[in-house]
DNA sequence: CCGTATCCATTCCGATACTG
DNA sequence: CAGTATCGGAATGGATACGG
């Protein structure tokens, strides 16, 4: 079962919010993406979320293809929730929210780096075919 | 009155979601940002949202500093809701959600362009001090 | 350890009716 | 037009107990 629908809305932002717009959804994904959490109890302790709610969110993520649920095999091992590529690419959403909160609410404790060399990373608006930076105020939406 | 809090969470994404994480919030802002809507009835007709809910969202946005409410003056004119700079800069969040939905759910009807010359625009991950593009899978979060 | 089940309280949402 | 008032229903939350 997915989240609530935005039936009149045909834009892709609405489609995305139908999958990750519920309370806790993006924070669970944040823990999966940036803290490498994979276990039920890790998420629960991190967020203080009720277990029934967490179970539903994880189930919804699996149904939506954002996560894969690995059951423990006969030989033992652990059950865990792993992000798919589809889920992983929501990183950019978390990053823009974080950057906005850092600037407009309060600087938070987290900074994003390149894993290989630890250099700081930014999300930048640019013209698609070149390197020209664009200011957010200049962006407009057009029908395709 | 703001949205629900994530009290245990100190990260900036949680702070941002406290302001725009409720149902309809980001879609109202999308209409304000990309359709230049400013009136109550514009939002209501666009979204099909119940008027009491819309009233609360707009009130919350004003309280959070995302919008400014211009009342009609004695000489007439119209009441309207205008984005502040703080609200306007959430454009990047809508854009990342849209890009993700376009890629992973279904291509939507909207494309982002530069207002001046109508060239396509992208959000790109880059090293902060140079032009080197970064893949989303390589991004890690560190404590500041 | 990883959930599921249940109960109950609170909050949120949607529909509708109504007012200046 | 721009909201407010009201109401019922749905979703969410917390606590706790229980089972594989």
Tab-separated table of N, CA and C in Angstrom, chain A residues 24 27 30-31 35 37 40-49, chain B residues 8-9:
chain	number	residue	atom	x	y	z
A	24	UNK	N	7.952	10.812	8.224
A	24	UNK	CA	9.054	9.899	8.514
A	24	UNK	C	9.721	9.329	7.268
A	27	UNK	N	13.123	10.748	6.325
A	27	UNK	CA	14.131	10.576	7.383
A	27	UNK	C	14.597	9.129	7.474
A	30	UNK	N	16.974	8.897	4.686
A	30	UNK	CA	18.220	9.567	5.061
A	30	UNK	C	19.108	8.639	5.874
A	31	UNK	N	18.527	7.954	6.859
A	31	UNK	CA	19.314	7.022	7.661
A	31	UNK	C	19.886	5.898	6.801
A	35	UNK	N	23.643	7.017	6.762
A	35	UNK	CA	24.171	6.338	7.937
A	35	UNK	C	24.335	4.845	7.671
A	37	UNK	N	22.191	2.597	7.538
A	37	UNK	CA	21.365	1.716	8.346
A	37	UNK	C	20.625	0.752	7.438
A	40	UNK	N	15.778	-2.894	11.047
A	40	UNK	CA	14.584	-2.348	11.682
A	40	UNK	C	14.924	-1.577	12.961
A	41	UNK	N	15.699	-2.195	13.820
A	41	UNK	CA	15.983	-1.599	15.115
A	41	UNK	C	16.874	-0.368	15.007
A	42	UNK	N	17.737	-0.351	14.005
A	42	UNK	CA	18.552	0.846	13.791
A	42	UNK	C	17.677	2.047	13.475
A	43	UNK	N	16.757	1.857	12.552
A	43	UNK	CA	15.853	2.954	12.209
A	43	UNK	C	15.015	3.365	13.414
A	44	UNK	N	14.536	2.364	14.112
A	44	UNK	CA	13.631	2.685	15.204
A	44	UNK	C	14.332	3.487	16.294
A	45	UNK	N	15.533	3.075	16.638
A	45	UNK	CA	16.248	3.801	17.687
A	45	UNK	C	16.669	5.180	17.225
A	46	UNK	N	17.039	5.279	15.959
A	46	UNK	CA	17.472	6.568	15.442
A	46	UNK	C	16.352	7.592	15.445
A	47	UNK	N	15.161	7.151	15.087
A	47	UNK	CA	14.070	8.097	14.848
A	47	UNK	C	13.082	8.186	15.996
A	48	UNK	N	13.040	7.167	16.858
A	48	UNK	CA	12.027	7.160	17.893
A	48	UNK	C	10.637	6.954	17.341
A	49	UNK	N	10.562	6.284	16.209
A	49	UNK	CA	9.274	6.056	15.544
A	49	UNK	C	8.618	4.800	16.116
B	8	UNK	N	13.734	14.499	18.085
B	8	UNK	CA	15.031	13.864	18.322
B	8	UNK	C	16.038	14.138	17.216
B	9	UNK	N	15.573	14.746	16.155
B	9	UNK	CA	16.422	14.852	14.974
B	9	UNK	C	17.061	16.231	14.895
